[in-house]
Short mmCIF file of C-alpha atoms and ligand atoms in Angstrom, two decimals:
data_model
loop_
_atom_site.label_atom_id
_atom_site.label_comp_id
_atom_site.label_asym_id
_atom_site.label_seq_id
_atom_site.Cartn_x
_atom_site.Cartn_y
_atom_site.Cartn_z
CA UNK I 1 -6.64 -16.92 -18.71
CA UNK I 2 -8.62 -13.94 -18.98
CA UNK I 3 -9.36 -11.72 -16.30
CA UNK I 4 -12.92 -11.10 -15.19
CA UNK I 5 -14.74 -7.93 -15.22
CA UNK I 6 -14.57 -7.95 -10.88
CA UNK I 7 -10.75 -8.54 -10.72
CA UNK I 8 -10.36 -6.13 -13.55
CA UNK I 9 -12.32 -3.58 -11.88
CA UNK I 10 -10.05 -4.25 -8.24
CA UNK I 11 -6.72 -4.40 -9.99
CA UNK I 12 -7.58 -0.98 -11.90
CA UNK I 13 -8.47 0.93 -9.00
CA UNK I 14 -5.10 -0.58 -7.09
CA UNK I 15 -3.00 0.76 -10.06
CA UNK I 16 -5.09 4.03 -9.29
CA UNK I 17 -4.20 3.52 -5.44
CA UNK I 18 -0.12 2.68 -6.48
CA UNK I 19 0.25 5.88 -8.59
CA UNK I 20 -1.52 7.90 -5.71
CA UNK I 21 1.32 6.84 -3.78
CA UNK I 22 3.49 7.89 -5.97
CA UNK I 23 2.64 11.15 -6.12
CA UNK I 24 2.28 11.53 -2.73
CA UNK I 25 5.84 10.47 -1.88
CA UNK I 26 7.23 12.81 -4.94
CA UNK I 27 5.36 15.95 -3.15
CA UNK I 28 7.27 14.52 0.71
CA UNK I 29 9.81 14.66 -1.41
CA UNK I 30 9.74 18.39 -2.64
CA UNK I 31 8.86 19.08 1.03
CA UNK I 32 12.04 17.52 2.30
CA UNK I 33 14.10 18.82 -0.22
CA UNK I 34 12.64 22.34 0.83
CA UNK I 35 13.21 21.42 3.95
CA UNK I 36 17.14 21.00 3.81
CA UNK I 37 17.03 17.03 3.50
CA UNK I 38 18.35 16.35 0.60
CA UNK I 39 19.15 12.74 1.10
CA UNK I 40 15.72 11.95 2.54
CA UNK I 41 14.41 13.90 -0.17
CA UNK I 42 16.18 11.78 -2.48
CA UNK I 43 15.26 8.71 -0.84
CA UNK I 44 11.47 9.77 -1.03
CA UNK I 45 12.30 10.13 -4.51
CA UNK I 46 13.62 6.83 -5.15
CA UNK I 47 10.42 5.41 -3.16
CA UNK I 48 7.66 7.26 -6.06
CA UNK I 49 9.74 5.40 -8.90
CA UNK I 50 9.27 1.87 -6.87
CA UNK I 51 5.22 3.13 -6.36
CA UNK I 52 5.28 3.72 -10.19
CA UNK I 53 6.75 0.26 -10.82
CA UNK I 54 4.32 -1.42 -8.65
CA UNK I 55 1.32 0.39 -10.11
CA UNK I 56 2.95 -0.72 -13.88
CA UNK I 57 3.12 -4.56 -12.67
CA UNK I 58 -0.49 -4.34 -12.10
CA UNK I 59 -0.80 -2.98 -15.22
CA UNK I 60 1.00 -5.06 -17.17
CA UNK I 61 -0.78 -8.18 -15.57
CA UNK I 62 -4.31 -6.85 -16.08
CA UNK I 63 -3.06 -6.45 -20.37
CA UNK I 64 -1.15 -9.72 -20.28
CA UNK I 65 -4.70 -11.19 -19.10
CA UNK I 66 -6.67 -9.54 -22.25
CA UNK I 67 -8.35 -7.46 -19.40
CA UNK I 68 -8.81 -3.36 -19.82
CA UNK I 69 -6.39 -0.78 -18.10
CA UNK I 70 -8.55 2.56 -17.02
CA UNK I 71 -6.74 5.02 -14.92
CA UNK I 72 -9.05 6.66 -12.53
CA UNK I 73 -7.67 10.36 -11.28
CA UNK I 74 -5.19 11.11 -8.40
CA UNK I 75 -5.99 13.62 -5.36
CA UNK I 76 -3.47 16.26 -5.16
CA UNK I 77 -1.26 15.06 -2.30
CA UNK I 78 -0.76 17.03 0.75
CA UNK I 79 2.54 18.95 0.87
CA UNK I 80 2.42 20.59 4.03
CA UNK I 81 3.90 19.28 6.86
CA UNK I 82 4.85 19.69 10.70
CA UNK I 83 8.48 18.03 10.46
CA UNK I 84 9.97 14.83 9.20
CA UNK I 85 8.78 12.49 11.69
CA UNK I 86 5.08 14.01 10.32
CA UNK I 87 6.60 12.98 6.77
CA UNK I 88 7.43 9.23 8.04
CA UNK I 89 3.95 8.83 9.80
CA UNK I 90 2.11 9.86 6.81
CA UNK I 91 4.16 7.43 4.85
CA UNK I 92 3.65 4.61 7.17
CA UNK I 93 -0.04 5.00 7.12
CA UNK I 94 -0.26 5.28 3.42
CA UNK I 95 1.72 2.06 3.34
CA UNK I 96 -0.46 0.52 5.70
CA UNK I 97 -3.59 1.69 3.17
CA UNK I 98 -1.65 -0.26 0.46
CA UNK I 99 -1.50 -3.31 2.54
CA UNK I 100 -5.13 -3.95 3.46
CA UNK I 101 -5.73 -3.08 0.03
CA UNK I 102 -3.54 -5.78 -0.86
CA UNK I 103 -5.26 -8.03 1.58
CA UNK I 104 -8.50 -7.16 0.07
CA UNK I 105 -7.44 -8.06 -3.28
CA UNK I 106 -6.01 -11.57 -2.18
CA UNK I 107 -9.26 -11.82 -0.40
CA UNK I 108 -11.08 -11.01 -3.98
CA UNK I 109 -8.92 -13.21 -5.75
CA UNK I 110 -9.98 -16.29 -3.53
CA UNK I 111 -13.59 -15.49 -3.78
CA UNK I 112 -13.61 -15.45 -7.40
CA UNK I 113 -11.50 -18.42 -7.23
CA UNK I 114 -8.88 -16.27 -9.76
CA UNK I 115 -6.03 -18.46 -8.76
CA UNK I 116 -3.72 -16.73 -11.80
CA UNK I 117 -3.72 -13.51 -9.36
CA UNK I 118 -2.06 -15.34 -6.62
CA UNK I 119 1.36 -15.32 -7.65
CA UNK I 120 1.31 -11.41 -8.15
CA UNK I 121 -0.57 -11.20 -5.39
CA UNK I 122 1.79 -13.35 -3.45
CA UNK I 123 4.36 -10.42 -4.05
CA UNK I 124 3.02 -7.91 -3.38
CA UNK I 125 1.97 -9.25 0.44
CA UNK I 126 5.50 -9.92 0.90
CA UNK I 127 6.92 -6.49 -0.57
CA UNK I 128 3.91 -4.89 1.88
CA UNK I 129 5.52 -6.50 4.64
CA UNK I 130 9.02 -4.50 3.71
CA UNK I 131 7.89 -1.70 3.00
CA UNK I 132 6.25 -1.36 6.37
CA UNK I 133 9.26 -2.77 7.81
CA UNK I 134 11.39 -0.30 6.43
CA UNK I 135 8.64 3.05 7.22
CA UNK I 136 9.19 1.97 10.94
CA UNK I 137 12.69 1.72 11.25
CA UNK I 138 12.92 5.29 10.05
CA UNK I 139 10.77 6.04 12.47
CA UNK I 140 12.64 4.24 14.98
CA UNK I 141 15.77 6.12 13.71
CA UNK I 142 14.08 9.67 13.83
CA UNK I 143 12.70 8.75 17.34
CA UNK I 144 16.42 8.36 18.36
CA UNK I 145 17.50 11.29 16.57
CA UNK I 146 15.08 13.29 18.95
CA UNK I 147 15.65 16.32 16.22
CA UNK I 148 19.01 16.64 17.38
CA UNK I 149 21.10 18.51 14.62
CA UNK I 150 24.15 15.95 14.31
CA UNK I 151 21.45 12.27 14.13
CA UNK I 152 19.41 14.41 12.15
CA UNK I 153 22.35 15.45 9.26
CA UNK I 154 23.76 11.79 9.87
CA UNK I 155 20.07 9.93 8.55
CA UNK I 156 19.90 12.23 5.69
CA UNK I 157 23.12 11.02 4.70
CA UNK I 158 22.45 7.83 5.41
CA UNK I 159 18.86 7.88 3.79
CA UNK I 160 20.44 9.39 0.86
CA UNK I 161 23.38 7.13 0.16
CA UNK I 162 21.01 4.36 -0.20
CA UNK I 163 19.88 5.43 -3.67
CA UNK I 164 16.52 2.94 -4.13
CA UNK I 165 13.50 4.01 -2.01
CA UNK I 166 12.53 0.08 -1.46
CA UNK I 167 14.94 -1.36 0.73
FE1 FEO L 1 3.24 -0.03 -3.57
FE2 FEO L 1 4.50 1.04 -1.06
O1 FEO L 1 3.01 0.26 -1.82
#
């Protein structure tokens, strides 16, 4: 069923919004690499991929429903920080962006009674609802950690041995 020019039109600027994340996370990244975290660095890493993915299942959907994919341009991300827990609240927020963006979409979807988005939409509420979950228990974590060397070099490692960004 092809897509119409509205849902086209939302889904292109959410690609837009899920490769803005990307890059985002890739500069935390080079900041926490800088930084001496290599395994939060890493993880950060791991986390742009899984933004890129998401933006590319958007994309895919919009071409598998004859509709057109235009990229709109990406802000360069901020790469200065204060610390890691700075890092972790960015990210958090940024997910929480993504999520009422997702909302809105769903939202969209009903009113335009495009009942072929639901399933993909359907996802990507539940994936929204990990990847806020998982923001906050770093947070948690870091909260713990207080900055202390030792929690501190024990997350990184931890972070880092986890190898994909989405868990
Ligand atoms: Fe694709 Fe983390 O939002």
């Amino acid at each position: 069923m092809q897509i119409n020019e509205t849902m086209n039109a939302a889904f292109n600027d959410q690609i837009t919004m899920e490769l803005q994340a990307a890059h985002n996370y890739l500069a935390m990244g080079a900041w926490l690499e800088s930084a001496g975290f290599s395994g939060m660095a890493a993880w950060m890493h791991a986390q742009s991929a899984e933004e890129t993915e998401h933006a590319l299942k958007f994309y895919q959907f919009v071409l598998d429903r004859d509709g057109r994919v235009m990229l709109g341009a990406l802000n360069a991300p901020n790469s200065e920080f204060e610390g890691v827990v700075a890092v972790f609240e960015a990210s958090l927020a940024q997910e929480r962006d993504v999520s009422a963006a997702i909302n809105n979409l769903y939202a969209l979807a009903m009113e335009e009674k495009d009942f072929a988005s639901l399933p993909l939409l359907d996802w990507f509420v539940t994936e929204q609802i990990e990847e806020e979950a998982t923001f906050s228990q770093i947070l948690d974590d870091l909260a713990l950690a207080g900055g202390s060397a030792q929690p501190m070099l024990f997350l990184d490692r931890e972070l880092g041995s986890r190898g994909a960004g989405g868990e």
